[in-house]
Structures are given as structure tokens and as C-alpha cells.
Tab-separated table of C-alpha atoms in Angstrom:
chain	number	residue	atom	x	y	z
X	1	UNK	CA	0.129	-0.079	-0.479
X	2	UNK	CA	2.724	2.934	1.121
X	3	UNK	CA	4.641	1.928	-2.248
X	4	UNK	CA	1.809	2.115	-4.244
X	5	UNK	CA	1.233	5.791	-1.942
X	6	UNK	CA	4.759	6.494	-3.056
X	7	UNK	CA	4.520	5.434	-6.756
X	8	UNK	CA	1.538	8.240	-7.220
X	9	UNK	CA	2.777	11.048	-5.784
X	10	UNK	CA	6.046	10.159	-7.234
X	11	UNK	CA	4.501	10.759	-10.387
X	12	UNK	CA	2.322	13.151	-9.260
X	13	UNK	CA	5.281	15.681	-8.459
X	14	UNK	CA	6.828	15.077	-12.246
X	15	UNK	CA	3.590	14.382	-14.725
X	16	UNK	CA	0.931	13.499	-12.494
X	17	UNK	CA	-0.446	17.636	-11.688
X	18	UNK	CA	0.523	19.117	-15.227
X	19	UNK	CA	-1.900	16.258	-16.788
X	20	UNK	CA	-4.500	16.411	-13.881
X	21	UNK	CA	-4.671	20.112	-14.917
X	22	UNK	CA	-4.905	19.762	-18.211
X	23	UNK	CA	-7.898	17.272	-18.147
X	24	UNK	CA	-9.834	19.541	-15.439
X	25	UNK	CA	-9.075	22.639	-17.690
X	26	UNK	CA	-10.370	20.995	-20.339
X	27	UNK	CA	-13.801	20.118	-18.819
X	28	UNK	CA	-13.926	23.520	-17.194
X	29	UNK	CA	-13.636	24.467	-20.759
X	30	UNK	CA	-16.183	22.307	-21.915
X	31	UNK	CA	-18.773	23.154	-19.594
X	32	UNK	CA	-18.269	26.969	-20.566
X	33	UNK	CA	-16.826	27.816	-17.328
X	34	UNK	CA	-14.016	30.700	-19.327
X	35	UNK	CA	-17.059	32.206	-20.603
X	36	UNK	CA	-15.859	34.452	-23.586
X	37	UNK	CA	-12.748	35.782	-21.652
X	38	UNK	CA	-10.118	33.320	-22.154
X	39	UNK	CA	-9.035	35.794	-25.065
X	40	UNK	CA	-5.673	35.213	-27.231
X	41	UNK	CA	-3.718	37.638	-25.267
X	42	UNK	CA	-4.904	35.872	-21.660
X	43	UNK	CA	-4.518	32.336	-23.607
X	44	UNK	CA	-0.479	32.986	-24.563
X	45	UNK	CA	-0.406	34.584	-20.903
X	46	UNK	CA	-1.689	31.660	-19.661
X	47	UNK	CA	0.139	28.800	-21.490
X	48	UNK	CA	3.716	30.527	-21.609
X	49	UNK	CA	3.054	30.320	-17.191
X	50	UNK	CA	2.020	27.091	-17.269
X	51	UNK	CA	4.965	25.724	-19.267
X	52	UNK	CA	8.138	27.777	-19.075
X	53	UNK	CA	8.327	27.206	-14.748
X	54	UNK	CA	7.996	23.860	-15.407
X	55	UNK	CA	10.734	23.370	-18.225
X	56	UNK	CA	12.592	26.354	-17.120
X	57	UNK	CA	12.881	27.121	-13.532
X	58	UNK	CA	12.241	24.724	-11.616
X	59	UNK	CA	15.017	22.223	-13.124
X	60	UNK	CA	17.249	25.128	-12.828
X	61	UNK	CA	16.490	25.656	-8.827
X	62	UNK	CA	17.083	21.548	-8.237
X	63	UNK	CA	20.194	22.216	-10.132
X	64	UNK	CA	21.451	25.355	-8.486
X	65	UNK	CA	20.437	23.650	-4.855
X	66	UNK	CA	22.391	20.180	-5.976
X	67	UNK	CA	25.563	22.632	-6.770
X	68	UNK	CA	25.234	25.467	-3.810
X	69	UNK	CA	24.084	23.593	-0.900
X	70	UNK	CA	27.013	21.321	-0.530
X	71	UNK	CA	28.632	24.754	-0.242
X	72	UNK	CA	27.238	26.766	1.966
X	73	UNK	CA	25.771	23.120	4.532
X	74	UNK	CA	29.136	21.321	4.023
X	75	UNK	CA	28.856	18.058	5.664
X	76	UNK	CA	25.179	18.254	6.572
X	77	UNK	CA	23.637	16.253	3.311
X	78	UNK	CA	21.018	14.188	5.399
X	79	UNK	CA	21.990	15.127	9.019
X	80	UNK	CA	17.928	14.967	9.409
X	81	UNK	CA	17.225	11.753	7.709
X	82	UNK	CA	16.646	10.447	11.317
X	83	UNK	CA	13.441	12.378	11.638
X	84	UNK	CA	9.956	9.787	11.778
X	85	UNK	CA	8.410	10.363	8.825
X	86	UNK	CA	4.706	12.523	10.467
X	87	UNK	CA	7.484	14.887	12.615
X	88	UNK	CA	9.139	15.093	9.333
X	89	UNK	CA	5.862	15.641	6.886
X	90	UNK	CA	4.686	18.495	10.136
X	91	UNK	CA	7.678	20.477	9.683
X	92	UNK	CA	7.965	20.720	6.039
X	93	UNK	CA	4.236	21.445	5.914
X	94	UNK	CA	4.407	24.137	8.317
X	95	UNK	CA	8.469	25.636	6.914
X	96	UNK	CA	6.810	25.439	3.375
X	97	UNK	CA	3.107	26.588	3.162
X	98	UNK	CA	3.427	29.457	6.357
X	99	UNK	CA	6.158	30.559	4.123
X	100	UNK	CA	4.235	30.575	1.031
X	101	UNK	CA	1.517	32.133	2.866
X	102	UNK	CA	4.097	34.958	4.223
X	103	UNK	CA	5.319	35.497	0.586
X	104	UNK	CA	1.687	36.138	-0.846
X	105	UNK	CA	0.633	38.521	2.144
X	106	UNK	CA	3.935	40.854	1.516
X	107	UNK	CA	3.200	41.133	-1.948
X	108	UNK	CA	-0.713	42.048	-0.749
X	109	UNK	CA	0.256	44.239	1.933
X	110	UNK	CA	3.707	45.612	0.568
X	111	UNK	CA	2.781	48.148	-2.139
X	112	UNK	CA	6.538	47.571	-3.987
X	113	UNK	CA	6.068	44.074	-4.156
X	114	UNK	CA	2.749	44.080	-5.796
X	115	UNK	CA	3.763	44.150	-9.586
X	116	UNK	CA	5.180	40.942	-8.829
X	117	UNK	CA	2.087	39.259	-7.984
X	118	UNK	CA	-0.195	41.205	-10.147
X	119	UNK	CA	-0.390	38.822	-13.388
X	120	UNK	CA	-1.883	36.062	-11.153
X	121	UNK	CA	-4.873	38.620	-10.275
X	122	UNK	CA	-5.244	39.889	-13.471
X	123	UNK	CA	-7.298	37.074	-14.998
X	124	UNK	CA	-11.222	37.768	-14.471
X	125	UNK	CA	-12.109	34.036	-14.478
X	126	UNK	CA	-10.946	31.279	-12.309
X	127	UNK	CA	-9.543	27.494	-13.602
X	128	UNK	CA	-6.686	25.392	-14.181
X	129	UNK	CA	-5.780	28.095	-17.129
X	130	UNK	CA	-4.767	31.233	-14.332
X	131	UNK	CA	-3.861	28.850	-11.651
X	132	UNK	CA	-0.033	28.861	-12.743
X	133	UNK	CA	-0.171	32.028	-14.409
X	134	UNK	CA	2.471	34.885	-12.459
X	135	UNK	CA	5.525	37.065	-13.378
X	136	UNK	CA	8.535	35.245	-13.485
X	137	UNK	CA	10.094	37.679	-11.097
X	138	UNK	CA	7.468	35.781	-8.437
X	139	UNK	CA	8.214	32.477	-9.454
X	140	UNK	CA	11.880	32.860	-9.141
X	141	UNK	CA	11.756	34.436	-5.689
X	142	UNK	CA	9.141	31.909	-4.526
X	143	UNK	CA	10.861	31.737	-1.510
X	144	UNK	CA	9.471	28.322	0.053
X	145	UNK	CA	10.993	26.742	-2.734
X	146	UNK	CA	14.325	27.036	-1.397
X	147	UNK	CA	13.533	26.509	1.848
X	148	UNK	CA	12.158	23.247	1.211
X	149	UNK	CA	15.018	21.934	-1.459
X	150	UNK	CA	17.271	22.737	2.215
X	151	UNK	CA	15.355	20.453	3.965
X	152	UNK	CA	15.232	17.878	1.218
X	153	UNK	CA	18.876	18.221	0.935
X	154	UNK	CA	19.433	17.808	4.853
X	155	UNK	CA	17.504	14.951	5.025
X	156	UNK	CA	13.871	15.330	5.106
X	157	UNK	CA	13.281	14.647	1.418
X	158	UNK	CA	10.826	11.457	1.670
X	159	UNK	CA	8.103	13.323	3.858
X	160	UNK	CA	8.532	16.305	1.369
X	161	UNK	CA	7.426	14.615	-1.688
X	162	UNK	CA	3.719	13.893	0.292
X	163	UNK	CA	3.781	17.213	1.143
X	164	UNK	CA	4.587	18.958	-1.850
X	165	UNK	CA	2.195	16.261	-3.780
X	166	UNK	CA	-0.579	17.532	-0.934
X	167	UNK	CA	-0.344	20.742	-1.238
X	168	UNK	CA	-0.261	20.923	-4.929
X	169	UNK	CA	-3.744	18.984	-5.064
X	170	UNK	CA	-5.178	21.426	-2.307
X	171	UNK	CA	-4.265	24.752	-4.033
X	172	UNK	CA	-5.140	23.817	-7.837
X	173	UNK	CA	-8.235	22.806	-6.656
X	174	UNK	CA	-8.970	25.724	-4.824
X	175	UNK	CA	-8.159	27.582	-7.794
X	176	UNK	CA	-10.508	25.673	-9.951
X	177	UNK	CA	-14.030	26.969	-11.567
X	178	UNK	CA	-15.828	23.645	-9.989
X	179	UNK	CA	-17.297	24.524	-6.917
X	180	UNK	CA	-16.816	21.073	-5.614
X	181	UNK	CA	-16.981	22.398	-2.253
X	182	UNK	CA	-20.462	23.906	-2.881
X	183	UNK	CA	-21.703	20.107	-1.041
X	184	UNK	CA	-20.148	20.923	1.912
X	185	UNK	CA	-22.145	23.898	2.606
X	186	UNK	CA	-25.570	22.640	1.131
X	187	UNK	CA	-25.515	18.751	2.005
X	188	UNK	CA	-26.745	18.591	5.969
X	189	UNK	CA	-24.734	15.703	6.975
X	190	UNK	CA	-21.544	17.003	5.452
X	191	UNK	CA	-21.612	20.559	6.727
X	192	UNK	CA	-19.608	20.056	9.746
X	193	UNK	CA	-16.963	18.178	7.344
X	194	UNK	CA	-17.320	21.360	5.263
X	195	UNK	CA	-17.053	23.596	8.708
X	196	UNK	CA	-13.363	22.099	9.727
X	197	UNK	CA	-12.440	21.623	5.827
X	198	UNK	CA	-12.916	25.640	5.216
X	199	UNK	CA	-10.829	26.627	7.965
X	200	UNK	CA	-8.290	23.935	7.398
X	201	UNK	CA	-7.679	24.256	4.147
X	202	UNK	CA	-8.217	26.398	1.022
X	203	UNK	CA	-11.186	26.056	-0.546
X	204	UNK	CA	-12.940	27.392	-4.336
X	205	UNK	CA	-15.315	29.233	-1.825
X	206	UNK	CA	-12.098	31.316	0.046
X	207	UNK	CA	-9.695	31.125	-2.786
X	208	UNK	CA	-11.940	32.226	-5.158
X	209	UNK	CA	-12.959	35.374	-2.686
X	210	UNK	CA	-9.008	36.278	-2.587
X	211	UNK	CA	-9.513	36.721	-6.541
X	212	UNK	CA	-12.583	38.554	-6.733
X	213	UNK	CA	-13.024	42.488	-8.212
X	214	UNK	CA	-14.618	44.045	-5.116
X	215	UNK	CA	-15.282	44.037	-1.940
X	216	UNK	CA	-18.115	45.551	-1.901
X	217	UNK	CA	-20.543	42.855	-1.873
X	218	UNK	CA	-19.446	41.348	1.652
X	219	UNK	CA	-17.905	37.924	-0.621
X	220	UNK	CA	-15.103	39.200	-2.115
X	221	UNK	CA	-11.791	40.124	-0.338
X	222	UNK	CA	-8.724	40.553	-2.219
X	223	UNK	CA	-7.240	42.265	1.211
X	224	UNK	CA	-6.761	38.754	2.746
X	225	UNK	CA	-7.492	34.774	2.169
X	226	UNK	CA	-4.115	34.836	1.628
X	227	UNK	CA	-3.663	30.796	2.840
X	228	UNK	CA	-2.406	28.499	0.179
X	229	UNK	CA	-2.556	24.936	1.742
X	230	UNK	CA	-3.482	25.965	4.985
X	231	UNK	CA	-6.267	28.451	5.182
X	232	UNK	CA	-5.707	27.827	9.132
X	233	UNK	CA	-3.095	30.930	8.441
X	234	UNK	CA	-5.545	33.520	7.778
X	235	UNK	CA	-7.750	32.165	11.135
X	236	UNK	CA	-4.617	32.724	13.413
X	237	UNK	CA	-3.600	36.130	11.944
X	238	UNK	CA	-7.222	37.606	11.851
X	239	UNK	CA	-6.299	38.043	7.582
X	240	UNK	CA	-9.169	35.695	6.591
X	241	UNK	CA	-12.889	35.585	6.174
X	242	UNK	CA	-15.467	32.841	5.331
X	243	UNK	CA	-19.059	33.742	3.614
X	244	UNK	CA	-19.598	29.893	1.838
X	245	UNK	CA	-20.140	31.979	-1.348
X	246	UNK	CA	-18.893	32.751	-4.702
X	247	UNK	CA	-17.644	36.521	-6.166
X	248	UNK	CA	-19.866	37.681	-8.646
X	249	UNK	CA	-16.449	38.909	-10.591
X	250	UNK	CA	-13.065	37.735	-10.766
X	251	UNK	CA	-9.392	40.195	-11.854
X	252	UNK	CA	-8.731	43.722	-11.028
X	253	UNK	CA	-11.032	46.404	-11.835
X	254	UNK	CA	-8.569	48.723	-13.029
X	255	UNK	CA	-7.051	45.737	-15.829
X	256	UNK	CA	-5.903	47.271	-18.954
X	257	UNK	CA	-5.369	44.003	-20.738
X	258	UNK	CA	-2.039	44.683	-20.447
X	259	UNK	CA	0.723	42.508	-23.707
X	260	UNK	CA	1.321	38.724	-22.091
X	261	UNK	CA	4.990	39.313	-22.254
X	262	UNK	CA	4.588	42.361	-20.226
X	263	UNK	CA	2.766	40.503	-17.472
X	264	UNK	CA	5.175	37.532	-17.717
X	265	UNK	CA	8.488	39.692	-17.776
X	266	UNK	CA	7.761	43.091	-16.053
X	267	UNK	CA	10.183	44.945	-14.660
X	268	UNK	CA	12.371	43.322	-18.053
X	269	UNK	CA	9.384	43.987	-20.640
X	270	UNK	CA	6.819	47.664	-19.975
X	271	UNK	CA	3.438	47.571	-21.051
X	272	UNK	CA	2.292	50.202	-23.554
X	273	UNK	CA	-1.105	50.492	-22.108
X	274	UNK	CA	-1.490	54.418	-21.201
X	275	UNK	CA	-1.567	54.370	-17.599
X	276	UNK	CA	-1.054	50.677	-16.575
X	277	UNK	CA	0.954	49.894	-13.837
X	278	UNK	CA	3.063	48.178	-15.521
X	279	UNK	CA	3.917	51.017	-18.177
X	280	UNK	CA	7.103	52.573	-17.452
X	281	UNK	CA	6.006	55.582	-15.592
X	282	UNK	CA	2.737	53.615	-14.509
X	283	UNK	CA	1.571	53.629	-11.023
X	284	UNK	CA	2.890	51.461	-8.182
X	285	UNK	CA	-0.631	50.207	-7.863
X	286	UNK	CA	-3.862	51.537	-9.677
X	287	UNK	CA	-6.488	51.401	-6.653
X	288	UNK	CA	-6.376	49.774	-3.535
X	289	UNK	CA	-5.568	45.871	-3.569
M	1	UNK	CA	3.654	55.136	-1.700
M	2	UNK	CA	3.947	53.624	1.565
M	3	UNK	CA	2.489	50.836	3.732
M	4	UNK	CA	-0.269	52.180	6.360
M	5	UNK	CA	1.379	52.195	10.288
M	6	UNK	CA	-1.147	49.438	11.342
M	7	UNK	CA	-0.452	47.505	8.635
M	8	UNK	CA	3.229	47.406	9.398
M	9	UNK	CA	2.548	46.574	13.171
M	10	UNK	CA	0.026	43.999	11.897
M	11	UNK	CA	2.718	42.027	9.698
M	12	UNK	CA	5.971	42.126	12.679
M	13	UNK	CA	2.871	40.819	15.336
M	14	UNK	CA	2.474	38.311	13.088
M	15	UNK	CA	5.819	37.431	12.199
M	16	UNK	CA	6.883	36.898	15.904
M	17	UNK	CA	3.892	34.654	16.131
M	18	UNK	CA	5.313	32.672	13.074
M	19	UNK	CA	8.126	32.537	14.479
M	20	UNK	CA	6.571	30.509	17.120
M	21	UNK	CA	4.581	28.300	14.868
M	22	UNK	CA	7.905	27.287	12.494
M	23	UNK	CA	9.481	26.050	15.896
M	24	UNK	CA	5.928	24.551	16.785
M	25	UNK	CA	6.587	20.919	15.085
M	26	UNK	CA	10.290	20.874	15.879
M	27	UNK	CA	9.243	21.494	19.855
M	28	UNK	CA	6.748	19.217	19.814
M	29	UNK	CA	8.596	15.966	18.002
M	30	UNK	CA	11.461	16.763	20.820
M	31	UNK	CA	9.135	16.863	23.415
M	32	UNK	CA	7.571	13.531	22.599
M	33	UNK	CA	11.293	12.109	22.338
M	34	UNK	CA	11.313	12.723	26.071
M	35	UNK	CA	7.912	11.669	26.968
M	36	UNK	CA	8.753	8.094	25.305
M	37	UNK	CA	12.229	8.019	25.574
M	38	UNK	CA	12.681	7.542	22.014
M	39	UNK	CA	16.157	8.112	20.404
M	40	UNK	CA	15.673	7.849	16.969
M	41	UNK	CA	19.197	9.686	15.603
M	42	UNK	CA	21.242	7.092	17.824
M	43	UNK	CA	19.658	3.964	15.898
M	44	UNK	CA	20.583	6.647	12.672
M	45	UNK	CA	24.289	6.540	13.955
M	46	UNK	CA	24.144	2.741	14.232
M	47	UNK	CA	23.119	2.465	11.045
M	48	UNK	CA	25.767	4.189	9.258
M	49	UNK	CA	27.943	2.934	11.724
M	50	UNK	CA	27.134	-0.817	10.300
M	51	UNK	CA	27.154	0.063	7.013
M	52	UNK	CA	30.793	1.836	7.314
M	53	UNK	CA	31.802	-1.829	8.540
């Protein structure tokens, strides 16, 4: 049984997750969940963001890690391999996800960081298409990747395999335009499970609220709900709201359909759209984010 | 454009809480070793020595 689980998570971390995303994405598209908002510019941006990190950024980080860590931490390879599996699992889960919570939260709360994260919020739709959509700088400096790579080098690689697999499934599912969590709020006997689930992990309801284009309806909350795998950080720090509803609109109000290359590579390439946050003399933050 | 003072105070406070949260699983693990008398790092050392022989 454990061997099958191990094989499952190994495949998930290599080709499994991209395949799941493509299949779910096709289902979303077939059900018309992107409506007519997946324009050519959005399509190119989403596809480039889906492919480039997988074939360039991840291998580069792994290679750099393997090269640098023996110099930075000499004689430390595998020194914590004695840590029992479930403790290793807990250590990695907290270290990885809490670091991502902070990385994400600071990109919303420190205005000078916002433009590196804006690309993820500019999509006016939710779903597999936009789940990987990020500016390249945001992806490269994805801080928890380095922390987790270091913990793997120190001997926690086996629990890290399971944590990263579970985490990627939860975060991907939270971005889906399929509202799979709805039965947990409507079916009576599932409600207690839903109550716990929405406080522990990110769900479409809580994460869609984070991607809303307004907070005026009392459902959208782009100023919070920063959690990725765990929602519990938002509960602890008071940055989350739970409404069990889904926003009517997604994206950012001041979006100017900036060129895909500017969104992907800002500040290397800038937008020609007048008044855009990504234009050469554009505002740091278009409106309150 | 600057971050308002209240937000900065909250960030600072929450970072301090986070330091505790980061160490929590490590502290709980060490506590469990103390309570159960487990010494898994000693087994790991023995295994390494046996392997080298």
C-alpha cells in the first residue's frame, strides 16, 4: 500500500499534476466556465506561465540547489534523515506553507511588491488556465522552494514528496472554477466536515474570494484569504473571511489587458498601455489592492 | 506609496507569532521523544557505523 502511495506521489510531482490540470481545464472549458473571457492575449499568457516554470525554472532551482548546498552547508547532507516520517511531514508542511503565506501576503500588503504578483490576479476568470499564471520574478523568488530544497538536502526529502503532492492538489483544487466544495455547505450531514475543511485548507469559496474584483459585495476579499494549502494561517492572523459564497466577478478593476509578455516579464518588458501599473511611468498600485 | 502604520504593526506582530509556529512541530517532536524515551538519531548513527563496517 505504502509503495503504491509512494509511486502515486512520485508521478504526481513529475507528470501527474500537469496532466490532471489539463484534463480538469478541458472539462472547465467544455462547460463554458471561462465564458468568452479567455482571449488570445490571456491564452498566450496562461500557457506560457504553465509551461516555462516547469521546463526552465524548476530544473534550474534543483540544479542550483544541488550545486550550492554542499558549499553552503558542508557535511550536512541527510543529517536529519532520522526524523520520523510524520514529524518530518509536519515540519515541512508548516515550513513550506507558512513561508508561502508570508510571501503571498507581503506581495499584497507591501505596495512595491504588488506588481510582481499582479499577473496572478489580472485574470477575470478562475480555473486551471490561470492557476499557474505568475510573473517570472515572482516564480523565481518563490521563497518556500528554497527552504524546502534545503530541508530536502538535510534529509527530509521523503516527507517533502508527500507534502508537496498534497499541497499542489489542494492549491490547484482551490483555483478550480468547478465549485466542488458547495455540497459541503448545502448537504446537512456534510456540513460539519465542511466547517472544519474551510478552516483548515483553502477551498474554492475562500480562494475565489481572494481573486474577487471587489470587496463591496461582502463576498470578495482580495485584502485577505492569503492561505495556499492551509487556510488556518488566515484564521490565526485574522486575515481571512469565510462566507461560503462565490464572488460575481474576478480580476482587478483597473486591468488594461496588458500585453502577455509585459505581464510575464515585467520589469524586463513593460506595457505600452497608458496608465497601466506595468507601463514605464505607471502607478505602483492602480487602486487599493 | 507607503504601507500604513497599522498594517506594518500587524505584519511585525504576525511575524513574531510565525516564529513560534515554525518551531512548534520541532518542539512537539522533541517533547514526544522526551516523553516516550525515543532516541531515533542514535539508531541512525548505529546504522551508519554498521554500514561502514
